[in-house]
XYZ file of N, CA and C in Angstrom:
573
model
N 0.837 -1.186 0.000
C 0.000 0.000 0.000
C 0.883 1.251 0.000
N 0.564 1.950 -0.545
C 1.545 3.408 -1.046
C 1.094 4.621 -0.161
N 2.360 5.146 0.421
C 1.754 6.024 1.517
C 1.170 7.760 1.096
N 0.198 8.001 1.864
C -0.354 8.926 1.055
C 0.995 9.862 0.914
N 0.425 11.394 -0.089
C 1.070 11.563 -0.612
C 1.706 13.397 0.459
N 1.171 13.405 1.526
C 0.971 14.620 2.258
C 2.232 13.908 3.009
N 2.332 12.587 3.233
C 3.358 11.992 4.495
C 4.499 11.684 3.393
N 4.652 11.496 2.211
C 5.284 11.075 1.336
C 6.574 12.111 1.096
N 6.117 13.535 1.471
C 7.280 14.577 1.170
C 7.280 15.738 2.083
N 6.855 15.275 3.269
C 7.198 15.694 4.446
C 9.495 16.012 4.503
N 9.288 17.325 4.978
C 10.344 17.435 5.083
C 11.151 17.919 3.653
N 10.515 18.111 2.651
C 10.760 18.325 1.540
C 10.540 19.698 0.959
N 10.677 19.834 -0.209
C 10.064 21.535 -0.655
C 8.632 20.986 -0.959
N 7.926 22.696 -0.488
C 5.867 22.025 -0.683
C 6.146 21.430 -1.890
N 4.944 20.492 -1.981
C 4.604 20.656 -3.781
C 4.263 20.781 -4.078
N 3.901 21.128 -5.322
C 2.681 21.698 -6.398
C 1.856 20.896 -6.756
N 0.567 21.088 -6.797
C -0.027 20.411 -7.558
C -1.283 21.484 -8.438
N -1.193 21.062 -9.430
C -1.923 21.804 -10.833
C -0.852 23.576 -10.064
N 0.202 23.505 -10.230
C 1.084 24.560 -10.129
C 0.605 25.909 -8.955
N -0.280 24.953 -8.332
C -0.550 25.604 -7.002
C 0.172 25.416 -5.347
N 0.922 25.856 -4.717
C 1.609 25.872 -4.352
C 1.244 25.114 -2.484
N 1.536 24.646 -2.257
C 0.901 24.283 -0.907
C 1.691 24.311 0.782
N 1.181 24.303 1.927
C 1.753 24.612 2.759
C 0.908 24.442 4.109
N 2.066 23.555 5.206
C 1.121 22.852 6.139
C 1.294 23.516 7.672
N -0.058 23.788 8.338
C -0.234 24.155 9.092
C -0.610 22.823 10.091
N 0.495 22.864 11.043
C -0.091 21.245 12.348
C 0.013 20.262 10.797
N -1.075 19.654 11.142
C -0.890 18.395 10.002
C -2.090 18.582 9.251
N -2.280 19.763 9.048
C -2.878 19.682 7.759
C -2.921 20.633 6.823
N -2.847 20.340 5.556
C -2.265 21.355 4.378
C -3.085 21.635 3.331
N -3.018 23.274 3.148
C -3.435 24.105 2.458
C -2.659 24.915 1.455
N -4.015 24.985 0.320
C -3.101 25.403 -0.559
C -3.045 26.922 -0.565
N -2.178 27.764 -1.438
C -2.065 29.025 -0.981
C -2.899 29.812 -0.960
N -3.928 29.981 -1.815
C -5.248 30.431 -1.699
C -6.306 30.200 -0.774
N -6.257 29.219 -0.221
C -6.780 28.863 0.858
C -6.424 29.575 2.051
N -4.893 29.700 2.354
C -4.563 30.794 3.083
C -4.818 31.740 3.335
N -4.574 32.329 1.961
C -4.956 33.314 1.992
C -6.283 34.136 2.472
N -7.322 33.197 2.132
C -8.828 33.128 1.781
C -8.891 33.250 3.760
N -8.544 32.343 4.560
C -8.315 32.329 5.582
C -8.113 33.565 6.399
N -7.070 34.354 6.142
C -6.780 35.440 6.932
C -7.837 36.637 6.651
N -8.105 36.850 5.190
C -8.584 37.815 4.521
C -10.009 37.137 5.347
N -11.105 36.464 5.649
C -11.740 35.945 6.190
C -11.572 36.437 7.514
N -10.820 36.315 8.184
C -10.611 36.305 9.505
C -10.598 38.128 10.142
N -9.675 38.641 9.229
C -9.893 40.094 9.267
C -10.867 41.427 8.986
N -11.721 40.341 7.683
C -12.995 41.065 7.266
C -13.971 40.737 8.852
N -13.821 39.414 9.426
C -14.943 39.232 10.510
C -14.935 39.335 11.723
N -13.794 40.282 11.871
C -13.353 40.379 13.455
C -13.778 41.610 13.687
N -13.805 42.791 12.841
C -14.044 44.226 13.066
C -14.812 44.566 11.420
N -15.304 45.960 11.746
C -16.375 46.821 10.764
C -16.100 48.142 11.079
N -15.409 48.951 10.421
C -15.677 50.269 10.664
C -17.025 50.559 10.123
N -17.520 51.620 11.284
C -18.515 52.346 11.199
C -18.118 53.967 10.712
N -18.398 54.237 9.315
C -17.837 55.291 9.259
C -18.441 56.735 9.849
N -17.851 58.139 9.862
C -18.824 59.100 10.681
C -19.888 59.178 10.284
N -20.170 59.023 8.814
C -21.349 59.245 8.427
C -21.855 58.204 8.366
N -23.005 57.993 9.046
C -23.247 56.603 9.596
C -25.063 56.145 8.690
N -24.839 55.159 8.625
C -26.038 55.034 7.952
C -27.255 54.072 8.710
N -28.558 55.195 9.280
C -29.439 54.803 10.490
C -30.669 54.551 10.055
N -31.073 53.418 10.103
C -32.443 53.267 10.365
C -33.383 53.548 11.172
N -34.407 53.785 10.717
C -35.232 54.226 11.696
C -36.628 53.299 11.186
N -37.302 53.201 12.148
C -38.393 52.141 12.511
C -39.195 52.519 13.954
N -40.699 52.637 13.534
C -41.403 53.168 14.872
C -42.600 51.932 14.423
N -43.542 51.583 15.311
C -44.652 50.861 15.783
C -45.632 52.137 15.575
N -46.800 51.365 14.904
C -48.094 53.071 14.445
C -48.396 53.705 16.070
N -48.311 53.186 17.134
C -48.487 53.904 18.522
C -47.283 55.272 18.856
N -46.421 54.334 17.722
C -45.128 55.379 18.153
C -44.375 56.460 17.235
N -44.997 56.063 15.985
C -44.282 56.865 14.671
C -44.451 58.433 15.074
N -45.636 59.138 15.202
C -45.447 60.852 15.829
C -44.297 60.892 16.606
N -44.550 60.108 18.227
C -43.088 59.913 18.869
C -41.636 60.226 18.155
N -41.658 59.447 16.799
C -40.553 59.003 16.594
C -40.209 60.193 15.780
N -41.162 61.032 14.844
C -40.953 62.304 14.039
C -40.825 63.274 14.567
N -41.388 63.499 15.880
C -41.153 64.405 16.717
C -39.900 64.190 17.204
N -39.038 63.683 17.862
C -37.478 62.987 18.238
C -36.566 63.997 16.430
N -37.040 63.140 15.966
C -36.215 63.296 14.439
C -35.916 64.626 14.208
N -37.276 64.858 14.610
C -37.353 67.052 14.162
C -36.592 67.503 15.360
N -36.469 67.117 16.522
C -35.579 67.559 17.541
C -34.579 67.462 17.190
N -33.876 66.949 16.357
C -32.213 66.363 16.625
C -32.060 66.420 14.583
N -32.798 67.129 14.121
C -32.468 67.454 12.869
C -31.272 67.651 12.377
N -30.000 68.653 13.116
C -29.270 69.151 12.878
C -28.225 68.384 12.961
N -28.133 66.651 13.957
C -27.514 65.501 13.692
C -27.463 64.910 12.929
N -28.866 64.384 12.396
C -29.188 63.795 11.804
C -29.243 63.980 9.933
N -29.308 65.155 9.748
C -29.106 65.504 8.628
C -27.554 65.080 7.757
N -26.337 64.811 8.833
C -25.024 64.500 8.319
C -25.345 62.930 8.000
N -26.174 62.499 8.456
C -26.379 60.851 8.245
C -27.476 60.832 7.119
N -26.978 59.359 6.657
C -27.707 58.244 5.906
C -28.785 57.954 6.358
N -30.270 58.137 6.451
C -31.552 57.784 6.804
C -32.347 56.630 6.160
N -32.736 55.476 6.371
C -33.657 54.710 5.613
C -34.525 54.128 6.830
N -35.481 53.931 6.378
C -36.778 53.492 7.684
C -37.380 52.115 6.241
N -39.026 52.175 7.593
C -39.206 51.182 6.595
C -40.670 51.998 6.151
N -41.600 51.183 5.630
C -42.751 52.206 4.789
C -43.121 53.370 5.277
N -44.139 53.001 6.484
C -44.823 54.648 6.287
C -44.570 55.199 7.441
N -43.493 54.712 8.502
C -42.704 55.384 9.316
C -41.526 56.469 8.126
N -40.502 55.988 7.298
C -39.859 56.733 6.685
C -40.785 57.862 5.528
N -41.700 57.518 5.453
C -42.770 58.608 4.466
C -42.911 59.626 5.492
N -43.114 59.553 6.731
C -43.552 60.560 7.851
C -42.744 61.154 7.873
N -41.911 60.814 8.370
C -40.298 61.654 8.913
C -39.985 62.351 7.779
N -39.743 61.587 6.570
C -39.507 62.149 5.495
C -40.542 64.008 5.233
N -41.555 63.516 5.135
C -42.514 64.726 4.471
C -42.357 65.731 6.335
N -42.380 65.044 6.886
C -42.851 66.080 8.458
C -41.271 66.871 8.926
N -40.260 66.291 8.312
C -38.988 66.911 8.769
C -38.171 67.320 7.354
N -38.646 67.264 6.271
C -37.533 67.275 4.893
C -36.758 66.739 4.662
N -36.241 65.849 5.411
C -34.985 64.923 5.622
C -35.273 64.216 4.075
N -34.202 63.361 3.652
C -34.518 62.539 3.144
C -34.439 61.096 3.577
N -35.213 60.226 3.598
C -35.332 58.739 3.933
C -35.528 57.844 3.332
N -34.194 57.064 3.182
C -35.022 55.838 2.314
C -35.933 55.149 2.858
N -37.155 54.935 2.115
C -37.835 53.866 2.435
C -37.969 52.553 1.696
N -38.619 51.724 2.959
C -38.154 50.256 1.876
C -40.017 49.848 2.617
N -39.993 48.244 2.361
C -41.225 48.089 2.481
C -42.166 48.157 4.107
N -42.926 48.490 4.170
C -43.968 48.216 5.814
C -43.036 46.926 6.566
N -43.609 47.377 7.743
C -42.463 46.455 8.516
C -43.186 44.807 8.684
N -44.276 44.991 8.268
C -44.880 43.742 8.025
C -44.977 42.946 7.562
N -44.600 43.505 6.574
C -44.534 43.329 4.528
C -43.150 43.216 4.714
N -41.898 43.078 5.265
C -40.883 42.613 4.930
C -39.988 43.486 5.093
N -40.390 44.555 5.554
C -39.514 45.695 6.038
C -38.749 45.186 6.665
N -39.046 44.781 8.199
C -37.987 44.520 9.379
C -37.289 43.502 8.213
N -37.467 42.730 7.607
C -36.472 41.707 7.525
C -35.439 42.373 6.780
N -36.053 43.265 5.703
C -34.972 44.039 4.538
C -34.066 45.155 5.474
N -34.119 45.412 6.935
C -33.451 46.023 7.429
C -32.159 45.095 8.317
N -32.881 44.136 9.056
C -32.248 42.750 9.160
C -31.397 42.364 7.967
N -31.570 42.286 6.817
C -30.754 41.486 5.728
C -29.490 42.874 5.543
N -29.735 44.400 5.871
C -28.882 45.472 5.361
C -27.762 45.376 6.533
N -28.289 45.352 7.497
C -27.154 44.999 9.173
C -26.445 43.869 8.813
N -27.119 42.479 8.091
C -26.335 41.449 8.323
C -24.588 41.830 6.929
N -25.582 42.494 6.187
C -24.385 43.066 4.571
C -23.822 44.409 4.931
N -23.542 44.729 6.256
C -22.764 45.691 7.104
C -23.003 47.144 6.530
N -24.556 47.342 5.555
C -25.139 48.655 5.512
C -25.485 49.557 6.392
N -26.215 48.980 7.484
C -26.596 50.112 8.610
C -25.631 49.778 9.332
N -25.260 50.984 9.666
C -24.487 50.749 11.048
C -25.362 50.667 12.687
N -26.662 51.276 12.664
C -27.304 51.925 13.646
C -28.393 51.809 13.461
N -29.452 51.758 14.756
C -31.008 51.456 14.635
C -31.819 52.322 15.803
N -32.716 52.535 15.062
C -33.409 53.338 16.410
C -35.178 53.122 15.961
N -35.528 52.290 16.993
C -36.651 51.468 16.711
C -37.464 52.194 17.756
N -38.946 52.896 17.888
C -39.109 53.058 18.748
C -40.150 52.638 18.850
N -40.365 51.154 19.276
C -41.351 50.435 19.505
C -42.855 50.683 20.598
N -43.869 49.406 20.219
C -44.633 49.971 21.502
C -45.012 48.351 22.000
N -44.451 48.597 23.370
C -44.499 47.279 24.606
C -45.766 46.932 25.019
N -46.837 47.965 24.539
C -47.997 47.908 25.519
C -49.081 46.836 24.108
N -48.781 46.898 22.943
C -49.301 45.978 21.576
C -48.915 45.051 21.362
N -49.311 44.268 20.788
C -49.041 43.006 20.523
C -49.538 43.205 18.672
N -47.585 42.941 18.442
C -47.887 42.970 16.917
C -48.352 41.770 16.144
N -48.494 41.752 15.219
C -48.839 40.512 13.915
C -47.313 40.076 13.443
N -46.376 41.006 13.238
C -45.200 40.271 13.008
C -44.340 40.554 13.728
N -44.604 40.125 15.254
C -43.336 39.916 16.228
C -42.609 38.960 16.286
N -42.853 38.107 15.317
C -41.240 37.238 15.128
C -40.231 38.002 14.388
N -40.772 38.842 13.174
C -40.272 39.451 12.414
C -39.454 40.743 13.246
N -40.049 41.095 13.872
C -39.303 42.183 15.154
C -37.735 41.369 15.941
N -38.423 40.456 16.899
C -37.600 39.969 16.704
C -36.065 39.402 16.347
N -36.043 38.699 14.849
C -35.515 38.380 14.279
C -34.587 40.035 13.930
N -35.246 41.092 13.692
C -34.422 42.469 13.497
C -33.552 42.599 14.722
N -34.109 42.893 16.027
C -32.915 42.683 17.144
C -32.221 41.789 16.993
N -32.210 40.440 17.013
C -31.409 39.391 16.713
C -30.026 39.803 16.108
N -30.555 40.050 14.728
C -29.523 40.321 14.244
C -28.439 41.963 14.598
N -29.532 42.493 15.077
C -28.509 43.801 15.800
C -27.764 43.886 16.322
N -28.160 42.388 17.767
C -26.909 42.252 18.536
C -26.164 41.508 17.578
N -26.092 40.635 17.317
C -25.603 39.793 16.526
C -24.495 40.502 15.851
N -24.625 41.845 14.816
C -23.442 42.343 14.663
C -23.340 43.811 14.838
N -23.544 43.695 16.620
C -23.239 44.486 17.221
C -22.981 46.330 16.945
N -24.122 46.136 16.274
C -24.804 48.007 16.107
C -25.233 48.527 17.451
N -25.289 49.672 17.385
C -26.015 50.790 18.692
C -27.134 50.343 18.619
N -28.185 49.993 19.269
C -29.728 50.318 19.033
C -30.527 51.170 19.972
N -31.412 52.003 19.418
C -32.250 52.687 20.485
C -33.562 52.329 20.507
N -34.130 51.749 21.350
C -35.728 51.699 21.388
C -36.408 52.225 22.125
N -35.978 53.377 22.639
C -36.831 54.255 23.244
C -35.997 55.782 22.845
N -36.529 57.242 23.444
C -36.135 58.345 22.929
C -35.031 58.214 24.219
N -35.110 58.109 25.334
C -33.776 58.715 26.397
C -32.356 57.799 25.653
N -32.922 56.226 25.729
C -31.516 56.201 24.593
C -30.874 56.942 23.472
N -31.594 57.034 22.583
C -31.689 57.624 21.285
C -30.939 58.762 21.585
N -31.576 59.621 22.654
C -30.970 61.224 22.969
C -29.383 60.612 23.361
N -29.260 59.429 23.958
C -27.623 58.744 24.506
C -26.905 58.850 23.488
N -27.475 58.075 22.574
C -26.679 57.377 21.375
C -25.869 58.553 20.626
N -27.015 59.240 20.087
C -26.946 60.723 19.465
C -25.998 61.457 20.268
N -26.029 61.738 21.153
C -25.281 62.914 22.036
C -23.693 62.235 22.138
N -23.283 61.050 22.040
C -21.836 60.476 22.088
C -21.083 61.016 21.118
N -19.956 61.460 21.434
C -18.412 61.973 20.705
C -18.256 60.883 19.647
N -18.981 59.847 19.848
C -18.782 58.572 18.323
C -19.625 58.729 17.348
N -20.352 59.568 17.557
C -21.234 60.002 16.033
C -20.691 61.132 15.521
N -20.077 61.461 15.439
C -19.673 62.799 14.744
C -17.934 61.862 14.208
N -17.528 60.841 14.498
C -16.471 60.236 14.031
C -16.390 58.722 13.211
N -15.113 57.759 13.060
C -15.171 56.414 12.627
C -15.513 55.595 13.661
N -15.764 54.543 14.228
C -15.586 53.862 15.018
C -15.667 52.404 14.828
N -14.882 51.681 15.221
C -13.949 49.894 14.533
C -15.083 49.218 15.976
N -16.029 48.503 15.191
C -17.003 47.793 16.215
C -16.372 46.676 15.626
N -16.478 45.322 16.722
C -15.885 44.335 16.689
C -17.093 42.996 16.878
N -16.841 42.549 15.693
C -17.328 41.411 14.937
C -17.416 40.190 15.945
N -18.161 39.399 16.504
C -17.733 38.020 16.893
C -17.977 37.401 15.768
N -16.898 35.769 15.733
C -17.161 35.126 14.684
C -18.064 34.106 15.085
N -20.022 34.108 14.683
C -20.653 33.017 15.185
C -20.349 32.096 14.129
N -19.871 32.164 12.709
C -19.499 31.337 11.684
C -19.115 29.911 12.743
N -17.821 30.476 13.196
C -16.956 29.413 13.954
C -17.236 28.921 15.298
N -18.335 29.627 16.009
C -18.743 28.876 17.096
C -19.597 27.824 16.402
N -20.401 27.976 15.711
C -21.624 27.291 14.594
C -21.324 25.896 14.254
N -19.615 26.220 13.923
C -19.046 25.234 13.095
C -19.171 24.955 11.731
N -19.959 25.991 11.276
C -20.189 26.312 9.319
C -18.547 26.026 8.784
């Protein structure tokens, strides 16, 4: 029986195979791209700059959307250096009641929360300010949910009420970059 071919040239120069170059870490070996693929991996998922101009969602519950336009029109003069997107007819409000501009994407029912969920997970928003209502019971509170989830998950600011919000806002880190740090659940997962 012929010994494989990894134990076969141990101690030797790597070798190539299809002129790709290879190289062993402990006892087991990768080829250089793989390496590579590895670190570049490892560095994209450890940290995220958040740049100053930060790009915030906004999201209110219909008990809370005035709440939330009223807040917005307070703190206009922050908020205007930032990226705005909400989801339906919370970002139509703010939008027309403050001039701002806001993207909007769909009702949070209709798939909003998730399309804000899917922009956090592709490191678009940096920031969330949800200002929910505790005292309702929504139709898509899994879908809610699943939006925090992923907030902590990669570790954005969130505000769900205004005294945060006034926190968040008022910090020396919004007006700058700031390197938020990634956990890798890839590798707890075992993916």
């Amino acid at each position: 029986m012929r010994m494989p071919l990894h134990r076969r040239h141990r101690g030797r120069k790597p070798i190539k195979l299809r002129n790709i170059p290879f190289a062993s870490i402990g006892t087991v070996r990768y080829n250089i791209f793989e390496i590579q693929y590895m670190i570049l991996k490892e560095s994209m998922m450890n940290t995220h700059t958040i740049r100053a101009q930060k790009s915030i969602a906004l999201i209110a519950h219909d008990a809370r959307k005035q709440d939330l336009v009223n807040w917005v029109e307070k703190n206009e003069s922050v908020l205007k250096r930032h990226f705005l997107c909400g989801t339906g007819t919370t970002a139509k409000m703010v939008s027309e009641q403050t001039g701002l501009p806001v993207k909007a994407y769909r009702s949070g029912p209709l798939g909003g929360d998730q399309k804000v969920g899917s922009l956090i997970a592709d490191l678009a928003v940096d920031f969330l300010i949800f200002f929910w209502d505790p005292l309702t019971s929504q139709p898509h509170d899994p879908d809610v949910k699943a939006l925090l989830r992923i907030a902590v998950l990669y570790n954005i600011p969130v505000a769900m009420n205004q005294a945060t919000a006034d926190f968040l806002l008022s910090s020396s880190l919004m007006d700058r970059d700031y390197v938020r740090e990634l956990i890798d659940y890839e590798g707890r997962i075992g993916s």
